[in-house]
Amino acid sequence: MGDYTRYLQALIDERRAHPREDLLSDLVHGANGHPGLPDEYTHCIARGAARVAGFDTTRDAITSTMYAVLADPSIRERVLADPVKMIPRATEEVLRRDAPHRGLFRLTTRDTTLGGTDLPAGTPLLLLFGSGNRDEAVFPDPDAVDLDRPNVRDHLAFGRGLHVCPGAPMARAEIRVALEHLVRRLPGMVLAPGYEPVYIASYFFRGLESLDVTW
């Protein structure tokens, strides 16, 4: 970890002296009207992007989507019959219902009131994307997997606005390609007899401990 920290600091120092057209330079110098970040913040973001983001989350999204397909015979039939059309639909619906990130911490930047609760500026919050994605006022029958949900892309699995996940297009592509290969190579795949889903014990991530299948 010490070697990795020194490696990142060398990159930060190099970008400070010689900025490039890359994310690290934007973090150091600022972009789009936002100021640059302190080194410790840049370290945190770089570590998260390189070591966590796109690994645990994409793994969990792939297995959760595959589970949703196999758990419902009608969904499985539609995916097998038209994978090009139905896999993206299944992906978005599972990203909504089982967002791999339950939520992230944020700080209020000004005094505000939310749901009748006064929140002074600087209040730490845990924003639960998973809860918002199951808001029945936005998504009717939110616990169901509906491949025809018209507003499915309104989900918050990848965040929104300034905090939107920059890897969202790549994650969608990875999920799609993984499922396309699985259903093409193993069209007879079904859940293993007696399999019951068990989710990892985490307030931060939502993912299956395992996905047992047979074919």
PDB file of N, CA and C in Angstrom, residues 69-168:
ATOM      1  N   VAL A  69     -33.094 -13.414 -14.578  1.00  0.00           N
ATOM      2  CA  VAL A  69     -33.492 -14.102 -15.808  1.00  0.00           C
ATOM      3  C   VAL A  69     -33.851 -15.555 -15.520  1.00  0.00           C
ATOM      4  N   LEU A  70     -33.039 -16.225 -14.720  1.00  0.00           N
ATOM      5  CA  LEU A  70     -33.246 -17.649 -14.473  1.00  0.00           C
ATOM      6  C   LEU A  70     -34.366 -17.912 -13.468  1.00  0.00           C
ATOM      7  N   ALA A  71     -34.643 -16.950 -12.597  1.00  0.00           N
ATOM      8  CA  ALA A  71     -35.634 -17.159 -11.544  1.00  0.00           C
ATOM      9  C   ALA A  71     -37.066 -17.109 -12.052  1.00  0.00           C
ATOM     10  N   ASP A  72     -37.283 -16.507 -13.214  1.00  0.00           N
ATOM     11  CA  ASP A  72     -38.633 -16.359 -13.756  1.00  0.00           C
ATOM     12  C   ASP A  72     -38.669 -17.002 -15.145  1.00  0.00           C
ATOM     13  N   PRO A  73     -39.369 -18.129 -15.310  1.00  0.00           N
ATOM     14  CA  PRO A  73     -39.393 -18.816 -16.604  1.00  0.00           C
ATOM     15  C   PRO A  73     -39.854 -17.938 -17.763  1.00  0.00           C
ATOM     16  N   SER A  74     -40.808 -17.035 -17.504  1.00  0.00           N
ATOM     17  CA  SER A  74     -41.307 -16.187 -18.589  1.00  0.00           C
ATOM     18  C   SER A  74     -40.233 -15.196 -19.043  1.00  0.00           C
ATOM     19  N   ILE A  75     -39.456 -14.660 -18.088  1.00  0.00           N
ATOM     20  CA  ILE A  75     -38.365 -13.756 -18.444  1.00  0.00           C
ATOM     21  C   ILE A  75     -37.275 -14.529 -19.177  1.00  0.00           C
ATOM     22  N   ARG A  76     -36.947 -15.721 -18.691  1.00  0.00           N
ATOM     23  CA  ARG A  76     -35.920 -16.538 -19.334  1.00  0.00           C
ATOM     24  C   ARG A  76     -36.299 -16.827 -20.783  1.00  0.00           C
ATOM     25  N   GLU A  77     -37.556 -17.163 -21.031  1.00  0.00           N
ATOM     26  CA  GLU A  77     -38.005 -17.465 -22.389  1.00  0.00           C
ATOM     27  C   GLU A  77     -37.872 -16.245 -23.294  1.00  0.00           C
ATOM     28  N   ARG A  78     -38.233 -15.076 -22.800  1.00  0.00           N
ATOM     29  CA  ARG A  78     -38.143 -13.873 -23.617  1.00  0.00           C
ATOM     30  C   ARG A  78     -36.690 -13.522 -23.927  1.00  0.00           C
ATOM     31  N   VAL A  79     -35.800 -13.707 -22.954  1.00  0.00           N
ATOM     32  CA  VAL A  79     -34.385 -13.412 -23.174  1.00  0.00           C
ATOM     33  C   VAL A  79     -33.784 -14.388 -24.181  1.00  0.00           C
ATOM     34  N   LEU A  80     -34.104 -15.676 -24.056  1.00  0.00           N
ATOM     35  CA  LEU A  80     -33.577 -16.661 -24.992  1.00  0.00           C
ATOM     36  C   LEU A  80     -34.120 -16.438 -26.402  1.00  0.00           C
ATOM     37  N   ALA A  81     -35.369 -15.997 -26.494  1.00  0.00           N
ATOM     38  CA  ALA A  81     -35.991 -15.799 -27.804  1.00  0.00           C
ATOM     39  C   ALA A  81     -35.448 -14.576 -28.524  1.00  0.00           C
ATOM     40  N   ASP A  82     -35.089 -13.547 -27.787  1.00  0.00           N
ATOM     41  CA  ASP A  82     -34.607 -12.313 -28.411  1.00  0.00           C
ATOM     42  C   ASP A  82     -33.576 -11.650 -27.506  1.00  0.00           C
ATOM     43  N   PRO A  83     -32.373 -12.239 -27.386  1.00  0.00           N
ATOM     44  CA  PRO A  83     -31.376 -11.708 -26.452  1.00  0.00           C
ATOM     45  C   PRO A  83     -30.918 -10.294 -26.784  1.00  0.00           C
ATOM     46  N   VAL A  84     -30.834  -9.951 -28.056  1.00  0.00           N
ATOM     47  CA  VAL A  84     -30.355  -8.609 -28.427  1.00  0.00           C
ATOM     48  C   VAL A  84     -31.271  -7.531 -27.857  1.00  0.00           C
ATOM     49  N   LYS A  85     -32.567  -7.768 -27.884  1.00  0.00           N
ATOM     50  CA  LYS A  85     -33.537  -6.790 -27.396  1.00  0.00           C
ATOM     51  C   LYS A  85     -33.776  -6.901 -25.901  1.00  0.00           C
ATOM     52  N   MET A  86     -33.832  -8.132 -25.393  1.00  0.00           N
ATOM     53  CA  MET A  86     -34.280  -8.337 -24.022  1.00  0.00           C
ATOM     54  C   MET A  86     -33.167  -8.235 -22.979  1.00  0.00           C
ATOM     55  N   ILE A  87     -31.943  -8.549 -23.342  1.00  0.00           N
ATOM     56  CA  ILE A  87     -30.864  -8.440 -22.349  1.00  0.00           C
ATOM     57  C   ILE A  87     -30.691  -6.999 -21.868  1.00  0.00           C
ATOM     58  N   PRO A  88     -30.655  -5.987 -22.758  1.00  0.00           N
ATOM     59  CA  PRO A  88     -30.575  -4.609 -22.241  1.00  0.00           C
ATOM     60  C   PRO A  88     -31.765  -4.242 -21.362  1.00  0.00           C
ATOM     61  N   ARG A  89     -32.960  -4.727 -21.693  1.00  0.00           N
ATOM     62  CA  ARG A  89     -34.127  -4.434 -20.857  1.00  0.00           C
ATOM     63  C   ARG A  89     -33.980  -5.075 -19.482  1.00  0.00           C
ATOM     64  N   ALA A  90     -33.546  -6.331 -19.471  1.00  0.00           N
ATOM     65  CA  ALA A  90     -33.359  -7.006 -18.191  1.00  0.00           C
ATOM     66  C   ALA A  90     -32.275  -6.317 -17.375  1.00  0.00           C
ATOM     67  N   THR A  91     -31.216  -5.891 -18.043  1.00  0.00           N
ATOM     68  CA  THR A  91     -30.115  -5.222 -17.357  1.00  0.00           C
ATOM     69  C   THR A  91     -30.595  -3.964 -16.654  1.00  0.00           C
ATOM     70  N   GLU A  92     -31.329  -3.114 -17.354  1.00  0.00           N
ATOM     71  CA  GLU A  92     -31.791  -1.860 -16.761  1.00  0.00           C
ATOM     72  C   GLU A  92     -32.759  -2.113 -15.614  1.00  0.00           C
ATOM     73  N   GLU A  93     -33.631  -3.098 -15.782  1.00  0.00           N
ATOM     74  CA  GLU A  93     -34.614  -3.371 -14.732  1.00  0.00           C
ATOM     75  C   GLU A  93     -33.945  -3.912 -13.485  1.00  0.00           C
ATOM     76  N   VAL A  94     -32.918  -4.735 -13.644  1.00  0.00           N
ATOM     77  CA  VAL A  94     -32.225  -5.260 -12.468  1.00  0.00           C
ATOM     78  C   VAL A  94     -31.327  -4.187 -11.854  1.00  0.00           C
ATOM     79  N   LEU A  95     -30.722  -3.332 -12.673  1.00  0.00           N
ATOM     80  CA  LEU A  95     -29.986  -2.196 -12.124  1.00  0.00           C
ATOM     81  C   LEU A  95     -30.913  -1.339 -11.256  1.00  0.00           C
ATOM     82  N   ARG A  96     -32.160  -1.210 -11.674  1.00  0.00           N
ATOM     83  CA  ARG A  96     -33.128  -0.461 -10.872  1.00  0.00           C
ATOM     84  C   ARG A  96     -33.472  -1.212  -9.595  1.00  0.00           C
ATOM     85  N   ARG A  97     -33.897  -2.458  -9.714  1.00  0.00           N
ATOM     86  CA  ARG A  97     -34.398  -3.183  -8.550  1.00  0.00           C
ATOM     87  C   ARG A  97     -33.297  -3.607  -7.589  1.00  0.00           C
ATOM     88  N   ASP A  98     -32.145  -3.988  -8.129  1.00  0.00           N
ATOM     89  CA  ASP A  98     -31.051  -4.496  -7.300  1.00  0.00           C
ATOM     90  C   ASP A  98     -29.769  -3.725  -7.585  1.00  0.00           C
ATOM     91  N   ALA A  99     -29.823  -2.408  -7.466  1.00  0.00           N
ATOM     92  CA  ALA A  99     -28.649  -1.578  -7.728  1.00  0.00           C
ATOM     93  C   ALA A  99     -27.455  -2.096  -6.925  1.00  0.00           C
ATOM     94  N   PRO A 100     -26.324  -2.386  -7.582  1.00  0.00           N
ATOM     95  CA  PRO A 100     -25.185  -2.956  -6.854  1.00  0.00           C
ATOM     96  C   PRO A 100     -24.626  -2.034  -5.774  1.00  0.00           C
ATOM     97  N   HIS A 101     -24.807  -0.734  -5.943  1.00  0.00           N
ATOM     98  CA  HIS A 101     -24.467   0.215  -4.883  1.00  0.00           C
ATOM     99  C   HIS A 101     -25.751   0.564  -4.156  1.00  0.00           C
ATOM    100  N   ARG A 102     -25.834   0.207  -2.881  1.00  0.00           N
ATOM    101  CA  ARG A 102     -27.020   0.583  -2.107  1.00  0.00           C
ATOM    102  C   ARG A 102     -27.118   2.097  -1.963  1.00  0.00           C
ATOM    103  N   GLY A 103     -25.958   2.767  -1.839  1.00  0.00           N
ATOM    104  CA  GLY A 103     -25.969   4.210  -1.663  1.00  0.00           C
ATOM    105  C   GLY A 103     -24.577   4.734  -1.399  1.00  0.00           C
ATOM    106  N   LEU A 104     -24.464   6.035  -1.284  1.00  0.00           N
ATOM    107  CA  LEU A 104     -23.183   6.685  -1.015  1.00  0.00           C
ATOM    108  C   LEU A 104     -23.391   7.816  -0.015  1.00  0.00           C
ATOM    109  N   PHE A 105     -22.314   8.166   0.673  1.00  0.00           N
ATOM    110  CA  PHE A 105     -22.374   9.269   1.631  1.00  0.00           C
ATOM    111  C   PHE A 105     -22.273  10.610   0.918  1.00  0.00           C
ATOM    112  N   ARG A 106     -23.018  11.574   1.420  1.00  0.00           N
ATOM    113  CA  ARG A 106     -22.965  12.937   0.895  1.00  0.00           C
ATOM    114  C   ARG A 106     -23.076  13.914   2.068  1.00  0.00           C
ATOM    115  N   LEU A 107     -22.678  15.166   1.838  1.00  0.00           N
ATOM    116  CA  LEU A 107     -22.837  16.253   2.806  1.00  0.00           C
ATOM    117  C   LEU A 107     -23.743  17.316   2.208  1.00  0.00           C
ATOM    118  N   THR A 108     -24.695  17.813   2.997  1.00  0.00           N
ATOM    119  CA  THR A 108     -25.515  18.918   2.507  1.00  0.00           C
ATOM    120  C   THR A 108     -24.640  20.161   2.383  1.00  0.00           C
ATOM    121  N   THR A 109     -24.804  20.886   1.291  1.00  0.00           N
ATOM    122  CA  THR A 109     -24.009  22.105   1.055  1.00  0.00           C
ATOM    123  C   THR A 109     -24.702  23.359   1.571  1.00  0.00           C
ATOM    124  N   ARG A 110     -25.969  23.249   1.962  1.00  0.00           N
ATOM    125  CA  ARG A 110     -26.710  24.389   2.508  1.00  0.00           C
ATOM    126  C   ARG A 110     -27.829  23.866   3.396  1.00  0.00           C
ATOM    127  N   ASP A 111     -28.382  24.749   4.197  1.00  0.00           N
ATOM    128  CA  ASP A 111     -29.530  24.373   5.016  1.00  0.00           C
ATOM    129  C   ASP A 111     -30.694  23.981   4.109  1.00  0.00           C
ATOM    130  N   THR A 112     -31.351  22.898   4.431  1.00  0.00           N
ATOM    131  CA  THR A 112     -32.482  22.465   3.616  1.00  0.00           C
ATOM    132  C   THR A 112     -33.427  21.629   4.463  1.00  0.00           C
ATOM    133  N   THR A 113     -34.591  21.344   3.932  1.00  0.00           N
ATOM    134  CA  THR A 113     -35.574  20.480   4.595  1.00  0.00           C
ATOM    135  C   THR A 113     -35.947  19.370   3.638  1.00  0.00           C
ATOM    136  N   LEU A 114     -35.882  18.135   4.131  1.00  0.00           N
ATOM    137  CA  LEU A 114     -36.185  16.970   3.295  1.00  0.00           C
ATOM    138  C   LEU A 114     -37.161  16.073   4.040  1.00  0.00           C
ATOM    139  N   GLY A 115     -38.327  15.867   3.457  1.00  0.00           N
ATOM    140  CA  GLY A 115     -39.321  15.011   4.098  1.00  0.00           C
ATOM    141  C   GLY A 115     -39.736  15.492   5.469  1.00  0.00           C
ATOM    142  N   GLY A 116     -39.727  16.809   5.666  1.00  0.00           N
ATOM    143  CA  GLY A 116     -40.122  17.373   6.944  1.00  0.00           C
ATOM    144  C   GLY A 116     -39.016  17.429   7.972  1.00  0.00           C
ATOM    145  N   THR A 117     -37.808  16.991   7.607  1.00  0.00           N
ATOM    146  CA  THR A 117     -36.673  17.011   8.519  1.00  0.00           C
ATOM    147  C   THR A 117     -35.716  18.124   8.130  1.00  0.00           C
ATOM    148  N   ASP A 118     -35.382  18.991   9.081  1.00  0.00           N
ATOM    149  CA  ASP A 118     -34.445  20.079   8.816  1.00  0.00           C
ATOM    150  C   ASP A 118     -33.019  19.534   8.808  1.00  0.00           C
ATOM    151  N   LEU A 119     -32.268  19.879   7.772  1.00  0.00           N
ATOM    152  CA  LEU A 119     -30.882  19.418   7.618  1.00  0.00           C
ATOM    153  C   LEU A 119     -29.976  20.631   7.472  1.00  0.00           C
ATOM    154  N   PRO A 120     -29.206  20.965   8.503  1.00  0.00           N
ATOM    155  CA  PRO A 120     -28.279  22.089   8.390  1.00  0.00           C
ATOM    156  C   PRO A 120     -27.180  21.795   7.368  1.00  0.00           C
ATOM    157  N   ALA A 121     -26.556  22.823   6.874  1.00  0.00           N
ATOM    158  CA  ALA A 121     -25.420  22.634   5.972  1.00  0.00           C
ATOM    159  C   ALA A 121     -24.349  21.806   6.675  1.00  0.00           C
ATOM    160  N   GLY A 122     -23.743  20.886   5.929  1.00  0.00           N
ATOM    161  CA  GLY A 122     -22.710  20.038   6.499  1.00  0.00           C
ATOM    162  C   GLY A 122     -23.221  18.769   7.141  1.00  0.00           C
ATOM    163  N   THR A 123     -24.524  18.489   6.996  1.00  0.00           N
ATOM    164  CA  THR A 123     -25.079  17.267   7.572  1.00  0.00           C
ATOM    165  C   THR A 123     -24.643  16.056   6.747  1.00  0.00           C
ATOM    166  N   PRO A 124     -24.046  15.023   7.378  1.00  0.00           N
ATOM    167  CA  PRO A 124     -23.693  13.816   6.624  1.00  0.00           C
ATOM    168  C   PRO A 124     -24.945  12.973   6.374  1.00  0.00           C
ATOM    169  N   LEU A 125     -25.088  12.508   5.144  1.00  0.00           N
ATOM    170  CA  LEU A 125     -26.236  11.696   4.761  1.00  0.00           C
ATOM    171  C   LEU A 125     -25.764  10.428   4.056  1.00  0.00           C
ATOM    172  N   LEU A 126     -26.503   9.347   4.224  1.00  0.00           N
ATOM    173  CA  LEU A 126     -26.307   8.145   3.423  1.00  0.00           C
ATOM    174  C   LEU A 126     -27.492   8.074   2.472  1.00  0.00           C
ATOM    175  N   LEU A 127     -27.277   8.433   1.220  1.00  0.00           N
ATOM    176  CA  LEU A 127     -28.335   8.429   0.222  1.00  0.00           C
ATOM    177  C   LEU A 127     -28.479   7.017  -0.341  1.00  0.00           C
ATOM    178  N   LEU A 128     -29.631   6.411  -0.127  1.00  0.00           N
ATOM    179  CA  LEU A 128     -29.837   5.023  -0.517  1.00  0.00           C
ATOM    180  C   LEU A 128     -30.476   4.953  -1.902  1.00  0.00           C
ATOM    181  N   PHE A 129     -29.624   4.717  -2.912  1.00  0.00           N
ATOM    182  CA  PHE A 129     -30.117   4.586  -4.279  1.00  0.00           C
ATOM    183  C   PHE A 129     -31.109   3.426  -4.378  1.00  0.00           C
ATOM    184  N   GLY A 130     -30.793   2.338  -3.669  1.00  0.00           N
ATOM    185  CA  GLY A 130     -31.663   1.173  -3.728  1.00  0.00           C
ATOM    186  C   GLY A 130     -33.078   1.475  -3.269  1.00  0.00           C
ATOM    187  N   SER A 131     -33.212   2.334  -2.275  1.00  0.00           N
ATOM    188  CA  SER A 131     -34.537   2.722  -1.795  1.00  0.00           C
ATOM    189  C   SER A 131     -35.244   3.605  -2.821  1.00  0.00           C
ATOM    190  N   GLY A 132     -34.517   4.568  -3.367  1.00  0.00           N
ATOM    191  CA  GLY A 132     -35.112   5.440  -4.378  1.00  0.00           C
ATOM    192  C   GLY A 132     -35.557   4.675  -5.609  1.00  0.00           C
ATOM    193  N   ASN A 133     -34.806   3.653  -5.975  1.00  0.00           N
ATOM    194  CA  ASN A 133     -35.142   2.854  -7.151  1.00  0.00           C
ATOM    195  C   ASN A 133     -36.382   1.991  -6.943  1.00  0.00           C
ATOM    196  N   ARG A 134     -36.821   1.859  -5.695  1.00  0.00           N
ATOM    197  CA  ARG A 134     -38.040   1.101  -5.410  1.00  0.00           C
ATOM    198  C   ARG A 134     -39.141   2.017  -4.894  1.00  0.00           C
ATOM    199  N   ASP A 135     -39.061   3.284  -5.245  1.00  0.00           N
ATOM    200  CA  ASP A 135     -40.095   4.252  -4.859  1.00  0.00           C
ATOM    201  C   ASP A 135     -41.342   3.975  -5.697  1.00  0.00           C
ATOM    202  N   GLU A 136     -42.393   3.496  -5.030  1.00  0.00           N
ATOM    203  CA  GLU A 136     -43.594   3.112  -5.765  1.00  0.00           C
ATOM    204  C   GLU A 136     -44.279   4.303  -6.432  1.00  0.00           C
ATOM    205  N   ALA A 137     -43.952   5.523  -6.011  1.00  0.00           N
ATOM    206  CA  ALA A 137     -44.526   6.684  -6.671  1.00  0.00           C
ATOM    207  C   ALA A 137     -43.906   6.914  -8.049  1.00  0.00           C
ATOM    208  N   VAL A 138     -42.719   6.334  -8.262  1.00  0.00           N
ATOM    209  CA  VAL A 138     -42.026   6.469  -9.548  1.00  0.00           C
ATOM    210  C   VAL A 138     -42.092   5.178 -10.349  1.00  0.00           C
ATOM    211  N   PHE A 139     -41.959   4.035  -9.652  1.00  0.00           N
ATOM    212  CA  PHE A 139     -41.927   2.733 -10.301  1.00  0.00           C
ATOM    213  C   PHE A 139     -43.032   1.844  -9.725  1.00  0.00           C
ATOM    214  N   PRO A 140     -44.192   1.762 -10.378  1.00  0.00           N
ATOM    215  CA  PRO A 140     -45.272   0.903  -9.882  1.00  0.00           C
ATOM    216  C   PRO A 140     -44.801  -0.547  -9.747  1.00  0.00           C
ATOM    217  N   ASP A 141     -45.310  -1.234  -8.730  1.00  0.00           N
ATOM    218  CA  ASP A 141     -44.925  -2.612  -8.437  1.00  0.00           C
ATOM    219  C   ASP A 141     -43.399  -2.724  -8.436  1.00  0.00           C
ATOM    220  N   PRO A 142     -42.729  -1.984  -7.573  1.00  0.00           N
ATOM    221  CA  PRO A 142     -41.278  -1.812  -7.675  1.00  0.00           C
ATOM    222  C   PRO A 142     -40.458  -3.064  -7.411  1.00  0.00           C
ATOM    223  N   ASP A 143     -41.022  -4.043  -6.688  1.00  0.00           N
ATOM    224  CA  ASP A 143     -40.247  -5.239  -6.371  1.00  0.00           C
ATOM    225  C   ASP A 143     -40.251  -6.264  -7.507  1.00  0.00           C
ATOM    226  N   ALA A 144     -41.096  -6.044  -8.504  1.00  0.00           N
ATOM    227  CA  ALA A 144     -41.196  -6.974  -9.623  1.00  0.00           C
ATOM    228  C   ALA A 144     -40.150  -6.639 -10.687  1.00  0.00           C
ATOM    229  N   VAL A 145     -39.762  -7.650 -11.461  1.00  0.00           N
ATOM    230  CA  VAL A 145     -38.905  -7.434 -12.632  1.00  0.00           C
ATOM    231  C   VAL A 145     -39.820  -7.338 -13.841  1.00  0.00           C
ATOM    232  N   ASP A 146     -39.924  -6.148 -14.405  1.00  0.00           N
ATOM    233  CA  ASP A 146     -40.828  -5.874 -15.526  1.00  0.00           C
ATOM    234  C   ASP A 146     -39.995  -5.457 -16.733  1.00  0.00           C
ATOM    235  N   LEU A 147     -39.884  -6.331 -17.722  1.00  0.00           N
ATOM    236  CA  LEU A 147     -39.064  -6.025 -18.900  1.00  0.00           C
ATOM    237  C   LEU A 147     -39.680  -4.944 -19.772  1.00  0.00           C
ATOM    238  N   ASP A 148     -40.909  -4.576 -19.496  1.00  0.00           N
ATOM    239  CA  ASP A 148     -41.584  -3.554 -20.306  1.00  0.00           C
ATOM    240  C   ASP A 148     -41.801  -2.261 -19.532  1.00  0.00           C
ATOM    241  N   ARG A 149     -41.081  -2.062 -18.459  1.00  0.00           N
ATOM    242  CA  ARG A 149     -41.250  -0.857 -17.654  1.00  0.00           C
ATOM    243  C   ARG A 149     -40.833   0.359 -18.500  1.00  0.00           C
ATOM    244  N   PRO A 150     -41.741   1.305 -18.741  1.00  0.00           N
ATOM    245  CA  PRO A 150     -41.433   2.391 -19.684  1.00  0.00           C
ATOM    246  C   PRO A 150     -40.400   3.397 -19.182  1.00  0.00           C
ATOM    247  N   ASN A 151     -40.304   3.589 -17.871  1.00  0.00           N
ATOM    248  CA  ASN A 151     -39.402   4.628 -17.341  1.00  0.00           C
ATOM    249  C   ASN A 151     -38.218   4.027 -16.603  1.00  0.00           C
ATOM    250  N   VAL A 152     -37.809   2.815 -16.983  1.00  0.00           N
ATOM    251  CA  VAL A 152     -36.774   2.116 -16.234  1.00  0.00           C
ATOM    252  C   VAL A 152     -35.466   2.889 -16.182  1.00  0.00           C
ATOM    253  N   ARG A 153     -35.162   3.666 -17.229  1.00  0.00           N
ATOM    254  CA  ARG A 153     -33.882   4.383 -17.255  1.00  0.00           C
ATOM    255  C   ARG A 153     -33.867   5.571 -16.294  1.00  0.00           C
ATOM    256  N   ASP A 154     -34.961   5.793 -15.570  1.00  0.00           N
ATOM    257  CA  ASP A 154     -34.984   6.843 -14.550  1.00  0.00           C
ATOM    258  C   ASP A 154     -34.346   6.381 -13.247  1.00  0.00           C
ATOM    259  N   HIS A 155     -33.825   5.165 -13.221  1.00  0.00           N
ATOM    260  CA  HIS A 155     -33.240   4.645 -11.980  1.00  0.00           C
ATOM    261  C   HIS A 155     -31.968   5.409 -11.604  1.00  0.00           C
ATOM    262  N   LEU A 156     -31.526   5.210 -10.361  1.00  0.00           N
ATOM    263  CA  LEU A 156     -30.389   5.945  -9.813  1.00  0.00           C
ATOM    264  C   LEU A 156     -29.168   5.052  -9.601  1.00  0.00           C
ATOM    265  N   ALA A 157     -29.149   3.884 -10.250  1.00  0.00           N
ATOM    266  CA  ALA A 157     -28.058   2.942 -10.001  1.00  0.00           C
ATOM    267  C   ALA A 157     -26.684   3.537 -10.283  1.00  0.00           C
ATOM    268  N   PHE A 158     -26.603   4.455 -11.248  1.00  0.00           N
ATOM    269  CA  PHE A 158     -25.323   5.066 -11.602  1.00  0.00           C
ATOM    270  C   PHE A 158     -25.208   6.501 -11.100  1.00  0.00           C
ATOM    271  N   GLY A 159     -26.090   6.894 -10.185  1.00  0.00           N
ATOM    272  CA  GLY A 159     -26.057   8.276  -9.711  1.00  0.00           C
ATOM    273  C   GLY A 159     -26.705   9.196 -10.720  1.00  0.00           C
ATOM    274  N   ARG A 160     -26.515  10.496 -10.491  1.00  0.00           N
ATOM    275  CA  ARG A 160     -27.170  11.475 -11.362  1.00  0.00           C
ATOM    276  C   ARG A 160     -26.401  12.789 -11.291  1.00  0.00           C
ATOM    277  N   GLY A 161     -26.430  13.546 -12.362  1.00  0.00           N
ATOM    278  CA  GLY A 161     -25.831  14.873 -12.374  1.00  0.00           C
ATOM    279  C   GLY A 161     -24.322  14.844 -12.253  1.00  0.00           C
ATOM    280  N   LEU A 162     -23.777  15.718 -11.424  1.00  0.00           N
ATOM    281  CA  LEU A 162     -22.327  15.841 -11.260  1.00  0.00           C
ATOM    282  C   LEU A 162     -21.715  14.530 -10.788  1.00  0.00           C
ATOM    283  N   HIS A 163     -22.473  13.742 -10.039  1.00  0.00           N
ATOM    284  CA  HIS A 163     -21.947  12.518  -9.435  1.00  0.00           C
ATOM    285  C   HIS A 163     -22.270  11.265 -10.246  1.00  0.00           C
ATOM    286  N   VAL A 164     -22.691  11.420 -11.492  1.00  0.00           N
ATOM    287  CA  VAL A 164     -23.010  10.245 -12.291  1.00  0.00           C
ATOM    288  C   VAL A 164     -21.747   9.411 -12.513  1.00  0.00           C
ATOM    289  N   CYS A 165     -21.904   8.096 -12.525  1.00  0.00           N
ATOM    290  CA  CYS A 165     -20.763   7.192 -12.686  1.00  0.00           C
ATOM    291  C   CYS A 165     -20.162   7.331 -14.083  1.00  0.00           C
ATOM    292  N   PRO A 166     -18.880   7.671 -14.197  1.00  0.00           N
ATOM    293  CA  PRO A 166     -18.283   7.803 -15.532  1.00  0.00           C
ATOM    294  C   PRO A 166     -18.123   6.467 -16.243  1.00  0.00           C
ATOM    295  N   GLY A 167     -18.209   5.365 -15.486  1.00  0.00           N
ATOM    296  CA  GLY A 167     -18.068   4.051 -16.093  1.00  0.00           C
ATOM    297  C   GLY A 167     -19.378   3.399 -16.487  1.00  0.00           C
ATOM    298  N   ALA A 168     -20.490   4.141 -16.418  1.00  0.00           N
ATOM    299  CA  ALA A 168     -21.798   3.550 -16.693  1.00  0.00           C
ATOM    300  C   ALA A 168     -21.890   2.907 -18.080  1.00  0.00           C
TER     301      ALA A 168
END
